[in-house]
Coordinates of C-alpha atoms and ligand atoms in Angstrom, one line a residue:
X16 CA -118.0 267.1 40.2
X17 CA -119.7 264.3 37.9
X18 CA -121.2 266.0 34.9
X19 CA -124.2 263.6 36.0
X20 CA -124.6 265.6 39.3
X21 CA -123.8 269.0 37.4
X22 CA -126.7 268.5 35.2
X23 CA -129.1 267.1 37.4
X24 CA -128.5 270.6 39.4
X25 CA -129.1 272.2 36.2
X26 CA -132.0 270.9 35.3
X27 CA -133.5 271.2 39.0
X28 CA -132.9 274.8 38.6
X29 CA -134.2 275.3 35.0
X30 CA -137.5 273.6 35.8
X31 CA -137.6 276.2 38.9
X32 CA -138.4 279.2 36.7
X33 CA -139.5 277.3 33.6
X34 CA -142.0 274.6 32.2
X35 CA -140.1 274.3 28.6
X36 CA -137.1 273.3 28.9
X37 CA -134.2 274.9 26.5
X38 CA -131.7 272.2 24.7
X39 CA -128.1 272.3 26.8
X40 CA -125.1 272.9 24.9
X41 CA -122.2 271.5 26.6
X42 CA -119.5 274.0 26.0
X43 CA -116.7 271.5 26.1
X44 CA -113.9 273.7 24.9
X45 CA -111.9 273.9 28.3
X46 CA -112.0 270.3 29.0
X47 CA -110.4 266.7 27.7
X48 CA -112.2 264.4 25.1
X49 CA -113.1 262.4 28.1
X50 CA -114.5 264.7 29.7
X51 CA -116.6 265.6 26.5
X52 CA -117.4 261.9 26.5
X53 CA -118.7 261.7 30.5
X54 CA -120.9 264.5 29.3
X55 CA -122.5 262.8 26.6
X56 CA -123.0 259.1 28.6
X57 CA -124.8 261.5 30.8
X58 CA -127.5 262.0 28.3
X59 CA -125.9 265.3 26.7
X60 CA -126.8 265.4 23.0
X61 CA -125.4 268.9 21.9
X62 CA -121.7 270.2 22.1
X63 CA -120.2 273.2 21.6
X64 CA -116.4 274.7 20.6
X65 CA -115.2 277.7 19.8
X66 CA -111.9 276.4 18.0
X67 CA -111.8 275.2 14.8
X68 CA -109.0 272.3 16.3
X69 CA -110.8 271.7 19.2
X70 CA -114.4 270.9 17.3
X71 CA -112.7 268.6 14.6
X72 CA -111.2 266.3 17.7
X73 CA -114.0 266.8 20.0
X74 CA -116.7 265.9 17.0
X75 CA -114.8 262.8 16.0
X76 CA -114.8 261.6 18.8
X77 CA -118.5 262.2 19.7
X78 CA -119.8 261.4 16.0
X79 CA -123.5 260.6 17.3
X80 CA -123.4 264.4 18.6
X81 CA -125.1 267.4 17.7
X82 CA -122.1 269.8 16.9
X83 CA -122.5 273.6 17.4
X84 CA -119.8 276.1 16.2
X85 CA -119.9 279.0 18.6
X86 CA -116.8 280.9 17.8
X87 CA -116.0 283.8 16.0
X88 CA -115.1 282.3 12.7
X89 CA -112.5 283.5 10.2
X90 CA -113.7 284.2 6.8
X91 CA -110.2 282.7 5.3
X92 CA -111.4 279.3 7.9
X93 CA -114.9 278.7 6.7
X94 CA -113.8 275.9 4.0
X95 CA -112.0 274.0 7.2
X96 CA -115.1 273.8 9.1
X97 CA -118.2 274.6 7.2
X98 CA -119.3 271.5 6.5
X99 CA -118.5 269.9 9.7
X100 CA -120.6 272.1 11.7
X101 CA -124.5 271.1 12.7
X102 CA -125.1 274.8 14.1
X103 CA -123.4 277.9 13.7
X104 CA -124.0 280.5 16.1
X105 CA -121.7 283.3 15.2
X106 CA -123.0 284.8 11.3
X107 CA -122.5 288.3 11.9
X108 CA -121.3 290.1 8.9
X109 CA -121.6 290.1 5.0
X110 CA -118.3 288.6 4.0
X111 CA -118.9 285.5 6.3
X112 CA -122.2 285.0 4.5
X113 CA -120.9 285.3 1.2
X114 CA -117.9 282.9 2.1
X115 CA -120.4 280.2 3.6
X116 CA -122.6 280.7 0.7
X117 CA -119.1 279.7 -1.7
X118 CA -118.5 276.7 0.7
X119 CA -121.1 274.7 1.8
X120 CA -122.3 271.4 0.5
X121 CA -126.1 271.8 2.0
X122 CA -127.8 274.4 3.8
X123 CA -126.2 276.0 6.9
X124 CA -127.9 276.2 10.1
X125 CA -127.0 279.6 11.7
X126 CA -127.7 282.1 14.3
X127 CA -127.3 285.5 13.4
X128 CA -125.1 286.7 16.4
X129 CA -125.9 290.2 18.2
X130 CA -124.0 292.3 20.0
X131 CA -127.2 293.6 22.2
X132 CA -125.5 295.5 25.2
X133 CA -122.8 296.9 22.4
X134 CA -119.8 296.1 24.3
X135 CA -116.5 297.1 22.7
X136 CA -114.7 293.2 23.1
X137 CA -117.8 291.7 21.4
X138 CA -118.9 290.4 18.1
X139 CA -121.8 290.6 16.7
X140 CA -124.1 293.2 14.8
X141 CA -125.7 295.7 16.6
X142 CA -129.4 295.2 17.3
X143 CA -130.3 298.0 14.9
X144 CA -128.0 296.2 11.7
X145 CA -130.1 292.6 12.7
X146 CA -132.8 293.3 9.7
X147 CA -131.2 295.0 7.2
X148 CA -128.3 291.9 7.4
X149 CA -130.5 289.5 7.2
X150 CA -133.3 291.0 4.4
X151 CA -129.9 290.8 2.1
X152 CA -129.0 287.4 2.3
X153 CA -132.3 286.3 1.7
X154 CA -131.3 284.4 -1.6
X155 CA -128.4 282.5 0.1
X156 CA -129.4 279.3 -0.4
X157 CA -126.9 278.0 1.8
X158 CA -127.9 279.7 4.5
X159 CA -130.7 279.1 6.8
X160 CA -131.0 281.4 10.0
X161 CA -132.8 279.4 12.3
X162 CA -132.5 282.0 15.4
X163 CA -130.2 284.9 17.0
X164 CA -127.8 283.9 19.5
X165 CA -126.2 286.3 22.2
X166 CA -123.6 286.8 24.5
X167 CA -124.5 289.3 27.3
X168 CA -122.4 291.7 29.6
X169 CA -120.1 289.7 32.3
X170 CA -122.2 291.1 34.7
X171 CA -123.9 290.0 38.0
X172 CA -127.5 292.6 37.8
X173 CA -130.2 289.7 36.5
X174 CA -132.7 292.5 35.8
X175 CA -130.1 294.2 33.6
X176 CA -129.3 290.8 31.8
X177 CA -133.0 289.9 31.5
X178 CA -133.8 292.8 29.9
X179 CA -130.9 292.3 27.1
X180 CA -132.9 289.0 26.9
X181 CA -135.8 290.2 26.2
X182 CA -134.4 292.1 23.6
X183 CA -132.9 290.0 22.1
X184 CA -136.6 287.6 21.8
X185 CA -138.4 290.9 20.6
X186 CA -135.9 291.4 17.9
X187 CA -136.5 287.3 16.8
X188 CA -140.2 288.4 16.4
X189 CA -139.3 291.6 14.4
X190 CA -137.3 288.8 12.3
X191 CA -140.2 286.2 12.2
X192 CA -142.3 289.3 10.6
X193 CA -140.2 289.4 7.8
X194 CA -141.5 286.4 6.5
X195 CA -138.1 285.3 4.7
X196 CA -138.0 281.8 3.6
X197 CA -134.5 281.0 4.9
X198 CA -135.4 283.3 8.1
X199 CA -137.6 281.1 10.0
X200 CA -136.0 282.6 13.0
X201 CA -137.6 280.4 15.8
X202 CA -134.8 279.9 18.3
X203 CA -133.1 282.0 20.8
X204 CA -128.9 281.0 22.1
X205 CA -129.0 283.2 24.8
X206 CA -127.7 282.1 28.3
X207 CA -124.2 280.5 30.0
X208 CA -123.0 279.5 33.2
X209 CA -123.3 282.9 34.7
X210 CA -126.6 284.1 33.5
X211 CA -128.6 280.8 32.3
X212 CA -131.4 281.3 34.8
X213 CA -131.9 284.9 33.4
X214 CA -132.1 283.9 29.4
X215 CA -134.6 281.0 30.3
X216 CA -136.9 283.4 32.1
X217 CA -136.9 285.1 28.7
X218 CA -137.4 282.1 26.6
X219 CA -134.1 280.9 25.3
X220 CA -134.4 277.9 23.2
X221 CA -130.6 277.2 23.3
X222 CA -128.5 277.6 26.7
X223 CA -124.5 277.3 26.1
X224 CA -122.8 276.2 29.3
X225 CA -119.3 275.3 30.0
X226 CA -118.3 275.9 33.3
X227 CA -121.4 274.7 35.3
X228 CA -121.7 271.6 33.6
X229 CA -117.8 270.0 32.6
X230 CA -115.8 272.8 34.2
Ligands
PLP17 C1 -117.2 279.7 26.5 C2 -118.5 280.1 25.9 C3 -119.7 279.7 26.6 C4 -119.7 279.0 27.9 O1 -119.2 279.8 28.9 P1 -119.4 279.4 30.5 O2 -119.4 280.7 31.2 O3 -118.2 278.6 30.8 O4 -120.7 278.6 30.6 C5 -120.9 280.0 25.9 N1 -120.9 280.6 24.8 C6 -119.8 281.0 24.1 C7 -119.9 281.7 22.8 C8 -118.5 280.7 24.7 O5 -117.4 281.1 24.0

C-alpha cells in the first residue's frame, strides 16, 4: 500500500475516537530510505529508529525531519548519537542520564520510558521508580523530560491496554506536580500499530507506528 492511503486510513480512524489529534511517528526502521522518503512527501514530519545505523542514514537523508530515537540506547553509544537525535524516548536509568548529561551539546529532549504492565523482555522503570528517577536528575541541565513514553503488552484486550494507558497519563500528572524545571512532562508516547486506537482514547500526544503506516 501507498503510505498516502495508509495514513489517510489512520487519520480517518484517529479522528473516530478523538478531536486532538496525536503527532505520527513514522517508525521507519523495517523499511528502505525510499520508503522513509514516500512517507515524508506524504506530509509525515516525524521519524523514528531504533538503531543507532539505521537513524544516522535514515536522518541524512530526511534532514528537514523531526528525528526521534526510540531504542534502547547503550550507555557506551550515547556520544555516537546524542546529539543527532531531536527526541529520545527511551531514558530509563541513572547511568544513561549521567552519560547524556557528559555528552550533549544542548539540552536533550527525552521521555522517561516505563515499563507499566512490568513485563520481563521490557525496558523501562517500573511505574513506582518514575518519581524518585526523575526528582534526581533535576539539575541535569542537559536533560529536559518532556513526557513518558510506553510500550504496552503484545496483547489484543483494548480494555486491558487502555487501562495501562491510563496509567501511564496519571503517572505524567503525578510528574507535572512535581513542579521540576527540566520536568515539564506534558507529552505522552504511548500507542503503535497494534494498539494506537487504545493510547489515543487515553490522550497520547505521540503515537509510534511502523507497520500500519510503511510496513
Ligand atoms: C518498532 C517499534 C514501534 C512500531 O511498531 P509497529 O508495531 O510496527 O507499529 C514503536 N515503538 C517502538 C519503541 C518500536 O521499537
Amino acid at each position: 500500500m501507498k503510505v498516502e492511503n495508509n495514513l489517510s486510513t489512520l487519520l480517518a480512524e484517529i479522528d473516530e475516537v478523538t478531536t486532538t489529534r496525536p503527532a505520527i511517528i513514522a517508525v521507519t526502521k523495517y523499511v528502505t530510505i525510499d520508503r522513509a522518503r514516500e512517507a515524508f512527501d506524504a506530509g509525515l514530519m516525524h521519524f523514528g529508529e531504533n538503531r543507532i545505523e539505521g537513524f544516522l542514514e535514515k536522518k541524512a537523508a530526511l534532514p528537514e525531519a523531526t528525528f526521534h530515537f526510540i531504542g534502547s540506547l547503550q550507555t557506551r553509544k550515547v556520544k555516537e548519537v546524542i546529539n543527532e537525535v531531536d527526541y529520545l524516548h527511551s531514558l530509563d536509568r541513572q547511568s544513561l542520564a549521567d552519560e547524556i548529561q557528559k555528552r550533549a551539546d544542548r539540552t536533550v529532549r527525552c521521555f522517561v520510558q516505563v515499563n507499566i504492565a512490568d513485563e520481563e523482555s521490557k525496558h523501562g522503570l517500573k511505574a513506582d521508580e518514575v518519581l524518585d528517577f526523575i526528582s534526581g536528575i533535576k539539575d541535569y541541565d542537559k536533560i529536559e523530560v518532556v513526557g513518558l513514553m510506553t510500550m504496552a503488552p503484545n496483547i489484543q484486550d483494548q480494555s486491558r491496554l487502555r487501562r495501562y494507558f491510563a496509567e501511564l497519563r496519571n503517572l505524567r500528572q503525578q510528574v507535572q506536580a512535581m513542579l521540576q524545571d527540566n520536568a515539564p512532562c506534558t507529552e505522552l508516547s504511548m500507542g503503535m500499530s497494534n494498539d494506537y486506537l487504545s493510547a489515543v482514547q487515553e490522550g497520547s500526544t505521540f503515537i509510534r507506528i511502523g507497520t500500519k503506516l510503511v510496513g
